[in-house]
Short mmCIF file of C-alpha atoms and ligand atoms in Angstrom, two decimals:
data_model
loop_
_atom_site.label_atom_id
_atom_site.label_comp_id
_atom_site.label_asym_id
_atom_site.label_seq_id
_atom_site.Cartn_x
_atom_site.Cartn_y
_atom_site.Cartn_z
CA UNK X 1 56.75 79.01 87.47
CA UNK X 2 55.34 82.30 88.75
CA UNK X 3 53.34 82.14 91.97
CA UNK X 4 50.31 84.12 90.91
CA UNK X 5 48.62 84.05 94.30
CA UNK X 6 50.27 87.04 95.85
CA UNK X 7 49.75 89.36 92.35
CA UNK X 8 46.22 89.36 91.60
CA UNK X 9 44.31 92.46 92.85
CA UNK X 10 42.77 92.61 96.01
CA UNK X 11 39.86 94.25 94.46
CA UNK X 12 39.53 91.55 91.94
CA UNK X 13 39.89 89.13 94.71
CA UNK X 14 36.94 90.65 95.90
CA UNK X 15 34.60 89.92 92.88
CA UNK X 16 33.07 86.12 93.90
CA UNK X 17 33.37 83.82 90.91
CA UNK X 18 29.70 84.04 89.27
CA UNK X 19 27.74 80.47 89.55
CA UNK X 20 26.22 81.18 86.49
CA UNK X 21 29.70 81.43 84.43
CA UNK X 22 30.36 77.91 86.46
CA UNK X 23 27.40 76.42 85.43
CA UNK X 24 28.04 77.76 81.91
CA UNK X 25 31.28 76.03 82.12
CA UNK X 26 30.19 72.80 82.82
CA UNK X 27 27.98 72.65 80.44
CA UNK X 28 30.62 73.94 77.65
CA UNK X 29 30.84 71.12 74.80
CA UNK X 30 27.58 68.93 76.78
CA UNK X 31 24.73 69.11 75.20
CA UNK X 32 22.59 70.46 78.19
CA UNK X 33 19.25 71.94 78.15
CA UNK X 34 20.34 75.47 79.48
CA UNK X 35 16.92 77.42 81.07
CA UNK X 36 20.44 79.56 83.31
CA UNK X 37 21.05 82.23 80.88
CA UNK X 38 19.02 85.23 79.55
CA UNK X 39 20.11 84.68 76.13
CA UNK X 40 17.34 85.94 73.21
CA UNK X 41 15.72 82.97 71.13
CA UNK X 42 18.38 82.63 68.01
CA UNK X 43 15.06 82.25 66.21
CA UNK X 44 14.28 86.29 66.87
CA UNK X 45 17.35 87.49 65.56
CA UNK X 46 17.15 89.31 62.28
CA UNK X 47 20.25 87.71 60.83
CA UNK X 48 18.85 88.75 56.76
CA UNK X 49 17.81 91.98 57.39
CA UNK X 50 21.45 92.31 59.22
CA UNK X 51 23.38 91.15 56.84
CA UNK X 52 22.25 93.31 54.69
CA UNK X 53 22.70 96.40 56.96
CA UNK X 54 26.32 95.45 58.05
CA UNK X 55 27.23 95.36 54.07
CA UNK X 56 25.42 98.89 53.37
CA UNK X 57 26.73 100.16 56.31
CA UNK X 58 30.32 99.27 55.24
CA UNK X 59 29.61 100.96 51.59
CA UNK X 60 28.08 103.61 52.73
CA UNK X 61 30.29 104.66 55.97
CA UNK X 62 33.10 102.65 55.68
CA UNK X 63 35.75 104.93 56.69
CA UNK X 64 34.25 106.16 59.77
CA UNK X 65 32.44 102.93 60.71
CA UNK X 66 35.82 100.97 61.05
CA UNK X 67 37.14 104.16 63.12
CA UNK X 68 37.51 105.13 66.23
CA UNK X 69 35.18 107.71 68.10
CA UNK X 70 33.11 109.73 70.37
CA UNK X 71 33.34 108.35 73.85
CA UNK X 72 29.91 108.89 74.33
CA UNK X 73 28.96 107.25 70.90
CA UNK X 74 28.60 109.15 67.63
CA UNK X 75 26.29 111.61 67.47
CA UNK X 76 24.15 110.43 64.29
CA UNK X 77 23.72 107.51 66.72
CA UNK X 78 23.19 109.44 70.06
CA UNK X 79 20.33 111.03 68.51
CA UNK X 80 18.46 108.26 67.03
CA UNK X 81 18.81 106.68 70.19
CA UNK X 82 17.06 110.04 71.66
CA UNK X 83 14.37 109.60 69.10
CA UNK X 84 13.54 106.12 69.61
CA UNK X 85 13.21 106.59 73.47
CA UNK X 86 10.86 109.51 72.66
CA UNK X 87 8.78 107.74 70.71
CA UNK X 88 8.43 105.03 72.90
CA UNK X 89 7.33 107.31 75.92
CA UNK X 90 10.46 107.84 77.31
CA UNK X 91 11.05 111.80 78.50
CA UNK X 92 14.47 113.18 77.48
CA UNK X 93 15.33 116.08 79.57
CA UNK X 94 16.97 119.17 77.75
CA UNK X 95 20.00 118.64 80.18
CA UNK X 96 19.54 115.12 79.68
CA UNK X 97 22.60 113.16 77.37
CA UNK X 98 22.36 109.63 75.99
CA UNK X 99 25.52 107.86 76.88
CA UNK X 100 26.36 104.83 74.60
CA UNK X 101 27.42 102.00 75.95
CA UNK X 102 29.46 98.40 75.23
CA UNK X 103 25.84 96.61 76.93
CA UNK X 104 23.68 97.69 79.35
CA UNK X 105 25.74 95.68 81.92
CA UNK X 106 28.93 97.86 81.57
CA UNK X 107 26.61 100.84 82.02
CA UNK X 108 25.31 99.55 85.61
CA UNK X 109 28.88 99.05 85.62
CA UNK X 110 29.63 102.73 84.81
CA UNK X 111 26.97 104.11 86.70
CA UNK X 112 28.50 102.22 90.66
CA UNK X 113 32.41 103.67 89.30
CA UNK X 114 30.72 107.28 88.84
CA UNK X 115 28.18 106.96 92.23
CA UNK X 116 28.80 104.50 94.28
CA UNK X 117 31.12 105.07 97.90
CA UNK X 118 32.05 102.01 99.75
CA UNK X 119 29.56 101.95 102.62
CA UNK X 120 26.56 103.51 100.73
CA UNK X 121 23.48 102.14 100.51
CA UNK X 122 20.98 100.77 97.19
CA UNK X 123 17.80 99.98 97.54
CA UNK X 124 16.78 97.31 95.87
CA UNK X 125 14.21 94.53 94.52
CA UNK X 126 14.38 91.53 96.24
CA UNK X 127 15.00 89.31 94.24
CA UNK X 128 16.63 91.46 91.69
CA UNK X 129 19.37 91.11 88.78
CA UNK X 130 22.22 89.56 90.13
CA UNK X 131 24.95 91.51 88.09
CA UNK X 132 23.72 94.06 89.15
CA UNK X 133 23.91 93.11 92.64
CA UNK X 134 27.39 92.04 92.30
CA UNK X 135 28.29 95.10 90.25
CA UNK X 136 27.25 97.59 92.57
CA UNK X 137 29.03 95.06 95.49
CA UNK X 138 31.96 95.47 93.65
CA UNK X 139 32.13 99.29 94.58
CA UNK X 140 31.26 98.73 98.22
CA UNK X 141 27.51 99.03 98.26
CA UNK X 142 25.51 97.75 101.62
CA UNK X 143 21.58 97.04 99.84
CA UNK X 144 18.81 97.33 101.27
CA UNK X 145 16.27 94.83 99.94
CA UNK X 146 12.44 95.69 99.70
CA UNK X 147 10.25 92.29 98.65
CA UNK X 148 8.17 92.28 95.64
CA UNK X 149 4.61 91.16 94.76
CA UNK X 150 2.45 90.74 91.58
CA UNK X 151 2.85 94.39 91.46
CA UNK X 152 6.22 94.66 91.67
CA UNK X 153 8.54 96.50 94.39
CA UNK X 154 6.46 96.64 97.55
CA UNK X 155 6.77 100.44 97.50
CA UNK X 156 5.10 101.14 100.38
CA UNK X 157 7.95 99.32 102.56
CA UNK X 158 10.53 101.41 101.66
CA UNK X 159 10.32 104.83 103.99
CA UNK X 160 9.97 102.93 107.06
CA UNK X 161 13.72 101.44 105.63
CA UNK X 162 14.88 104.80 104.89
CA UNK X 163 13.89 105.92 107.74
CA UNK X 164 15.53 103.37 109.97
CA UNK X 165 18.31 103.48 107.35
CA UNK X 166 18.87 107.27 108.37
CA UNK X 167 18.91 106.80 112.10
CA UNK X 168 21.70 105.09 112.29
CA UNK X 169 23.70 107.27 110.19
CA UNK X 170 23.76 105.33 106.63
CA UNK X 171 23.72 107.12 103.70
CA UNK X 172 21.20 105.90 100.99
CA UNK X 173 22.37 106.61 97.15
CA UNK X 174 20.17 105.08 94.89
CA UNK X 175 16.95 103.21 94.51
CA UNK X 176 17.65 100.16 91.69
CA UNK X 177 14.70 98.51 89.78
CA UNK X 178 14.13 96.61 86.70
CA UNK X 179 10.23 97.86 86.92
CA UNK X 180 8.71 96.31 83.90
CA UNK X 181 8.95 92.80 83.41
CA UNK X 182 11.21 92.37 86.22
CA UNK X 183 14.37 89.94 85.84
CA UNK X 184 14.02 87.52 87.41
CA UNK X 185 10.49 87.84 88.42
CA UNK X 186 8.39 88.95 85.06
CA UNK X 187 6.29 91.02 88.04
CA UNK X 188 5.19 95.11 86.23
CA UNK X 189 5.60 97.76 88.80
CA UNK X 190 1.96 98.81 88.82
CA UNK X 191 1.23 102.72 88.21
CA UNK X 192 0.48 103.76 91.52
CA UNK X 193 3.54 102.30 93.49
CA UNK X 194 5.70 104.18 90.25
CA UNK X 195 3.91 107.05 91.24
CA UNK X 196 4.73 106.50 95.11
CA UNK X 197 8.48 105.50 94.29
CA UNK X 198 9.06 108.95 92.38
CA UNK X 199 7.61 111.03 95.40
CA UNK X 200 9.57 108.91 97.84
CA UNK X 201 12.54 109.82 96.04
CA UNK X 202 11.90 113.40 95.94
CA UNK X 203 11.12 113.44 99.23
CA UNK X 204 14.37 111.63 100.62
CA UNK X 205 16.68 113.25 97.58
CA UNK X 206 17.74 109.86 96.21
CA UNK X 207 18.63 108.95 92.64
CA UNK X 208 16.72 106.26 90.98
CA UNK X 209 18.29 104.10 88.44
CA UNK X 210 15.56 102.32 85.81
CA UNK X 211 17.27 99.37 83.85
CA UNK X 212 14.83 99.18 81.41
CA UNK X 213 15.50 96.00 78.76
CA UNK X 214 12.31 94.65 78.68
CA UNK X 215 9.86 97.64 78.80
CA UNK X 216 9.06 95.93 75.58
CA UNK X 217 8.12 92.78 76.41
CA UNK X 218 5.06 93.03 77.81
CA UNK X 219 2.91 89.65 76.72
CA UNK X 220 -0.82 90.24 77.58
CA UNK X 221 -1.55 93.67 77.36
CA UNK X 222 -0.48 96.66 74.30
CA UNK X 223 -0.27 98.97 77.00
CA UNK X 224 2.55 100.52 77.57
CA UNK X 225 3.92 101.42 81.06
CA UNK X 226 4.63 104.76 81.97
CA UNK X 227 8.43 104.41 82.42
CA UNK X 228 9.82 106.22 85.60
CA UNK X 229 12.28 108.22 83.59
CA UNK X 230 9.01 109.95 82.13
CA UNK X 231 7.21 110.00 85.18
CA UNK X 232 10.34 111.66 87.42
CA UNK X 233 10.17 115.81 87.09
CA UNK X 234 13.25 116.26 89.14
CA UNK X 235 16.21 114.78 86.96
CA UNK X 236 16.93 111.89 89.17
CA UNK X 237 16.12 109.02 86.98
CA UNK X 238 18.75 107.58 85.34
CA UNK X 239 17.70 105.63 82.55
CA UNK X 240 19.14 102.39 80.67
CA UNK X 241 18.01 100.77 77.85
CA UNK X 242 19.95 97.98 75.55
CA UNK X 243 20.13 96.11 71.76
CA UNK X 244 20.25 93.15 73.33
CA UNK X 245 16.76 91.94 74.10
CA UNK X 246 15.42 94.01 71.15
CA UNK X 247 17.99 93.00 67.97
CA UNK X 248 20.99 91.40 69.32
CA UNK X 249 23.77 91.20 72.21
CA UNK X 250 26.28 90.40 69.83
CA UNK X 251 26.58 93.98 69.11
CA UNK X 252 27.19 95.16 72.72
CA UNK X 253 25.01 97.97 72.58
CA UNK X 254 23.15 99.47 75.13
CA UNK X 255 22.86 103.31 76.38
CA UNK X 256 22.29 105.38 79.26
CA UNK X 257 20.02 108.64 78.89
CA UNK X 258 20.41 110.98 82.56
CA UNK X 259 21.64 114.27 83.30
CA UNK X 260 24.61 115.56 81.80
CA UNK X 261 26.59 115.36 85.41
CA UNK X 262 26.12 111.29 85.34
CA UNK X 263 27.17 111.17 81.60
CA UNK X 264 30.16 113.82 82.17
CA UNK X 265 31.44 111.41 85.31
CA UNK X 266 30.67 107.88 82.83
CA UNK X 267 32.64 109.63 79.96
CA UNK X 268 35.77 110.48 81.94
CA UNK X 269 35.65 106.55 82.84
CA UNK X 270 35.14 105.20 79.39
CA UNK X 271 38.07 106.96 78.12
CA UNK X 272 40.34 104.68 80.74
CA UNK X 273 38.25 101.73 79.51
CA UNK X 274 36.93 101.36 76.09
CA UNK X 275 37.69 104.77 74.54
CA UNK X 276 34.44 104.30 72.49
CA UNK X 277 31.53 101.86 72.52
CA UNK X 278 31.74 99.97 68.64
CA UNK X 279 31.53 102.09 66.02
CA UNK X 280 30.43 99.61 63.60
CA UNK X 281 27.40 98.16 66.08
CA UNK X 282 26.74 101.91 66.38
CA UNK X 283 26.29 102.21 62.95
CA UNK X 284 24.34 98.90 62.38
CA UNK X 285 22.02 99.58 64.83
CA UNK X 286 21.47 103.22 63.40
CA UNK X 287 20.42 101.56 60.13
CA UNK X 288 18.42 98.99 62.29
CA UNK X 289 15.92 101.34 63.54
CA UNK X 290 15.70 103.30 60.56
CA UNK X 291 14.76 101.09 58.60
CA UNK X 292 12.19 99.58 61.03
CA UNK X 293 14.08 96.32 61.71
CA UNK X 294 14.17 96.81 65.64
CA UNK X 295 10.43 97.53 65.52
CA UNK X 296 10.03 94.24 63.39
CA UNK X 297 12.27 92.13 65.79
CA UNK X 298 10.43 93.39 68.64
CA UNK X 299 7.18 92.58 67.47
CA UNK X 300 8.21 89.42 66.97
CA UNK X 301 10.11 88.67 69.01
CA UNK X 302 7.13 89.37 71.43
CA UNK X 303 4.59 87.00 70.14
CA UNK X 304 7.55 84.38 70.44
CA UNK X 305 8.66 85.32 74.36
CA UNK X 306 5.17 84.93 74.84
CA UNK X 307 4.71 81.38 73.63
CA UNK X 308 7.25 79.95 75.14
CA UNK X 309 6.12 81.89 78.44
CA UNK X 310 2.96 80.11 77.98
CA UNK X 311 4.60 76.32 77.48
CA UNK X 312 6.15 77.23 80.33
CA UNK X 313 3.64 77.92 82.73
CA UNK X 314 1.96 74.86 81.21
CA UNK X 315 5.02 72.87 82.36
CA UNK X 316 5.55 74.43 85.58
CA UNK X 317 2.13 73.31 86.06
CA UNK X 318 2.16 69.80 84.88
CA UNK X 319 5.97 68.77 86.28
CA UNK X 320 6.32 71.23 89.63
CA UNK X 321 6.03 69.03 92.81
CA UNK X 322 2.97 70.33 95.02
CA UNK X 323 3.76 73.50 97.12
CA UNK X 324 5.78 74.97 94.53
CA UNK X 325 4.79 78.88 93.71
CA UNK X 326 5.91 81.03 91.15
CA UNK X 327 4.96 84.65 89.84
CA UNK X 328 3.51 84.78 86.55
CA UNK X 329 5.61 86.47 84.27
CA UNK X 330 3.90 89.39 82.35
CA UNK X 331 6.68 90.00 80.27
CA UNK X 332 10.62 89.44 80.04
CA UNK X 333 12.80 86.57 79.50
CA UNK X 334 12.12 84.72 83.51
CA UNK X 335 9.84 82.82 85.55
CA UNK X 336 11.44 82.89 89.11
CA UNK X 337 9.80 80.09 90.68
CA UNK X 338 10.02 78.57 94.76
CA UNK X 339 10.26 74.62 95.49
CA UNK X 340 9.01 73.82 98.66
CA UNK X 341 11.25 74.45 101.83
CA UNK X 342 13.22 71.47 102.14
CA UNK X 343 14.80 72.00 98.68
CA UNK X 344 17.85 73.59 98.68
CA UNK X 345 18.64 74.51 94.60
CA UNK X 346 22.21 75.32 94.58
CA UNK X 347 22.55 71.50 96.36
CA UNK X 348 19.98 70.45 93.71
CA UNK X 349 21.97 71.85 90.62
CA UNK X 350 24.57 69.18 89.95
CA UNK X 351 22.23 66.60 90.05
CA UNK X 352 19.88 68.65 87.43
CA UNK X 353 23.16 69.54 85.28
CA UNK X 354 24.17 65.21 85.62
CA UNK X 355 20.64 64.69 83.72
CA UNK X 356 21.03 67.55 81.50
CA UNK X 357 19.27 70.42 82.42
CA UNK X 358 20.50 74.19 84.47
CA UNK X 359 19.13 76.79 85.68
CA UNK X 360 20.18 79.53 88.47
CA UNK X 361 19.74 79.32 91.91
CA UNK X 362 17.82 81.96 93.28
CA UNK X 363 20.03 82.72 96.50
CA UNK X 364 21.99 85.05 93.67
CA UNK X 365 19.06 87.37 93.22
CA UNK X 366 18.90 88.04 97.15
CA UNK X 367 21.41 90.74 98.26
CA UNK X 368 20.33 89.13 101.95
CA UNK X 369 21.01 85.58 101.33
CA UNK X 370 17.59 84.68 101.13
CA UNK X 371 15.88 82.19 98.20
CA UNK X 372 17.79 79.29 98.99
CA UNK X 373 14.40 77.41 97.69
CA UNK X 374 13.57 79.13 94.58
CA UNK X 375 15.59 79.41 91.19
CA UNK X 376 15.47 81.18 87.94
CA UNK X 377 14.17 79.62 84.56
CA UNK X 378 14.55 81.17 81.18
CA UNK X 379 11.87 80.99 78.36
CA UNK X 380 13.34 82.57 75.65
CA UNK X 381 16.08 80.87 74.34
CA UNK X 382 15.44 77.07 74.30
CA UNK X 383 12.78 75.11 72.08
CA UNK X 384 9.68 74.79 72.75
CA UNK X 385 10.04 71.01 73.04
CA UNK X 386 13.77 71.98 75.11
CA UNK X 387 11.80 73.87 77.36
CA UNK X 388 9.30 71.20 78.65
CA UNK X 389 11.67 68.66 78.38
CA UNK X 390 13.56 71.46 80.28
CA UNK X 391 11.43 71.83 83.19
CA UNK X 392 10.34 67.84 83.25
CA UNK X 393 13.72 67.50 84.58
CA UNK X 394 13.88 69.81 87.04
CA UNK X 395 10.49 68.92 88.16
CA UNK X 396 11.82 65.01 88.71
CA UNK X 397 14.86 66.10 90.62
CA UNK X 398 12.91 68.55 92.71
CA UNK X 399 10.50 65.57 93.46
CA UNK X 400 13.13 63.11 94.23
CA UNK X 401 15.32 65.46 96.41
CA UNK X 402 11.79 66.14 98.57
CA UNK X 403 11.62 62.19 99.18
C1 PLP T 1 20.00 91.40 79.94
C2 PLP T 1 19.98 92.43 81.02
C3 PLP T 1 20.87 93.52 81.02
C4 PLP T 1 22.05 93.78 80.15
O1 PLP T 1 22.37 93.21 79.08
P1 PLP T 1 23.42 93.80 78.07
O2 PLP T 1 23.56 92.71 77.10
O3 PLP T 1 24.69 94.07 78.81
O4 PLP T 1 22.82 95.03 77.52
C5 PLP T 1 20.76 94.47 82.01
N1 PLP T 1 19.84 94.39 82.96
C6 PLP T 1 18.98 93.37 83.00
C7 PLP T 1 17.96 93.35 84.09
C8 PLP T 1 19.02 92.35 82.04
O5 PLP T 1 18.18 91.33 82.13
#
């Protein structure tokens, strides 16, 4: 037999083996309560209205649907993602492009190929979304992690860390945030610390990258926050959006919309890697926000997140062991919540997994190794009555660890 363990990559060596795709492998075939992924509630997904769409689409568009094509996406698509943005608030710059995308993860993807130098520095929530974190490792980024409140990033923090960041000679790239409704946090950047992140950037000449999948799910209030992409008047805001949270990740469709020297660099890279995001999801989603079905879904699927967010907090409540903390989430798919000290949640997971329940440790989110007490919970995709029984669980094994 071939001895694999002098042929595989050194790079790929590199990429750690994720905890959550372990977790999700033990739990494969079990029938666990699973609060570890960010999957959408089944329940939101427009399956009718998609069915429907796929079929037409087919008739209609058949022989270019099932081909290949533009790298960047097709351009009927490209601009009705450019119309949606807009008429959710989001500026599109004349030398602005909208890159499609398989997902917004292979866009963060994209974006650390065409930007990142080993050695350069991200600034970045902490905690913040762990692929993204590992991502952006993957191309040799050092992070420098700025804490978060209620309000999101603590903006305010982050010249002194330039600053220092300068003096000894490191070069800073990019700032990353998820800035409304924060995974894993649910925290909304508030409007003055946007404001204050945009002039910091201008003053120090760094790009800012805005992974934006929830700017929709915001539970408690209709308004809409001003996204940073609208707010920047420099071009340094590179935007991402995704299908996934809003009508389905099945399709794999997400998109970038930044200057035309990010999407030039992302579409000499696609053509080495996908050649073109789906054509047929393209298509399907095309139809989907024509005919209002992505409005629909995320309409819905609001009132729904924002249910379960409140059985949640209700749970958290009722099952939590004293001294536990957690941010209220205003919006997303994530409660991020902290055990007392003594608990340690990656040594707490197999016993929660043995009585049926996961969840992420929160040491993931930390590019500095920190949150060895906290973890990640999802709302959105289990039951209602999964959910409690969820975080009843958890709450038990926290309690009896603390003993
Ligand atoms: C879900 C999620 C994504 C990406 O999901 P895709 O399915 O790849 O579009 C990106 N960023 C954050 C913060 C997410 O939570």
């Amino acid at each position: 037999m071939v001895d694999y363990s002098g042929k595989i990559s050194y790079r790929s060596q590199s990429l750690r083996p994720s905890e959550i795709r372990e977790i999700l492998t033990l739990t494969e075939g079990k029938s666990i309560i699973s609060l570890a992924g960010g999957l959408p509630g089944p329940e939101v997904f427009p399956k009718q209205q998609l069915a429907g769409i796929a079929k037409r689409v087919l008739e209609d568009l058949g022989d270019s649907a099932l081909q290949y094509s533009p790298t960047l996406g097709v351009t009927p698509f490209r601009n009705s993602v450019a119309s949606f943005a807009l008429s959710k608030g989001i500026k599109v710059n004349e030398d602005d492009r909208v890159a499609v995308t398989t997902g917004s993860q292979e866009a963060i993807y994209l974006i650390g190929l065409s930007l990142i130098d080993p050695g350069d520095n991200i600034i970045v929530e902490a905690p913040t979304y762990l692929a993204a974190l590992n991502a952006f490792r993957f191309f040799g980024a050092n992070f420098i992690s700025i804490p978060l409140d209620e309000d999101g990033m603590k903006v305010e923090m982050i010249e002194k860390e330039i600053k220092k960041a300068k003096d000894s000679g490191k070069k800073i790239k990019a700032i990353y945030t998820v800035a409304t409704s924060h995974n894993p946090t649910g925290v909304i950047m508030s409007d003055d610390r946007r404001k204050q992140l945009i002039e910091i950037a201008n003053k120090y000449d760094i790009l800012i990258i805005e992974d934006d999948p929830y700017g929709f799910f915001v539970f408690d209030t209709d308004k809409r926050f001003t996204s940073l992409k609208t707010l920047d008047t420099e071009g340094r805001v590179i935007y991402m959006g995704t299908f996934s949270k809003i009508l389905a990740p099945g399709l794999r469709l997400g998109y970038i919309i930044a200057n035309k020297s990010i999407t030039d660099a992302i579409e000499s890279m696609i053509t080495i890697t996908a050649i073109n995001p789906s054509t047929l999801s393209q298509y399907i989603a095309m139809y989907a926000i024509k005919e209002g079905v992505v409005d629909e879904t995320i309409e819905n699927a609001r009132k729904v997140y924002r249910k379960k967010r409140d059985v949640l907090l209700e749970s958290l409540e009722e099952y939590m062991p004293s001294g536990s903390e957690w941010y209220k989430p205003k919006g997303g798919l994530f409660a991020f919540v902290y055990l007392p000290k003594e608990v340690d949640t990656s040594e707490m997971l197999p016993k929660a997994i043995e009585r049926g329940v996961a969840y992420v440790p929160g040491r993931n989110f930390f590019a500095d190794g920190s949150g060895s007490n906290a973890m990640r919970v999802n709302f959105s995709y289990p039951s209602v009555d999964k959910l409690k029984e969820g975080i009843k669980i958890i709450g038990e094994t926290a309690k009896e660890t603390i003993k």
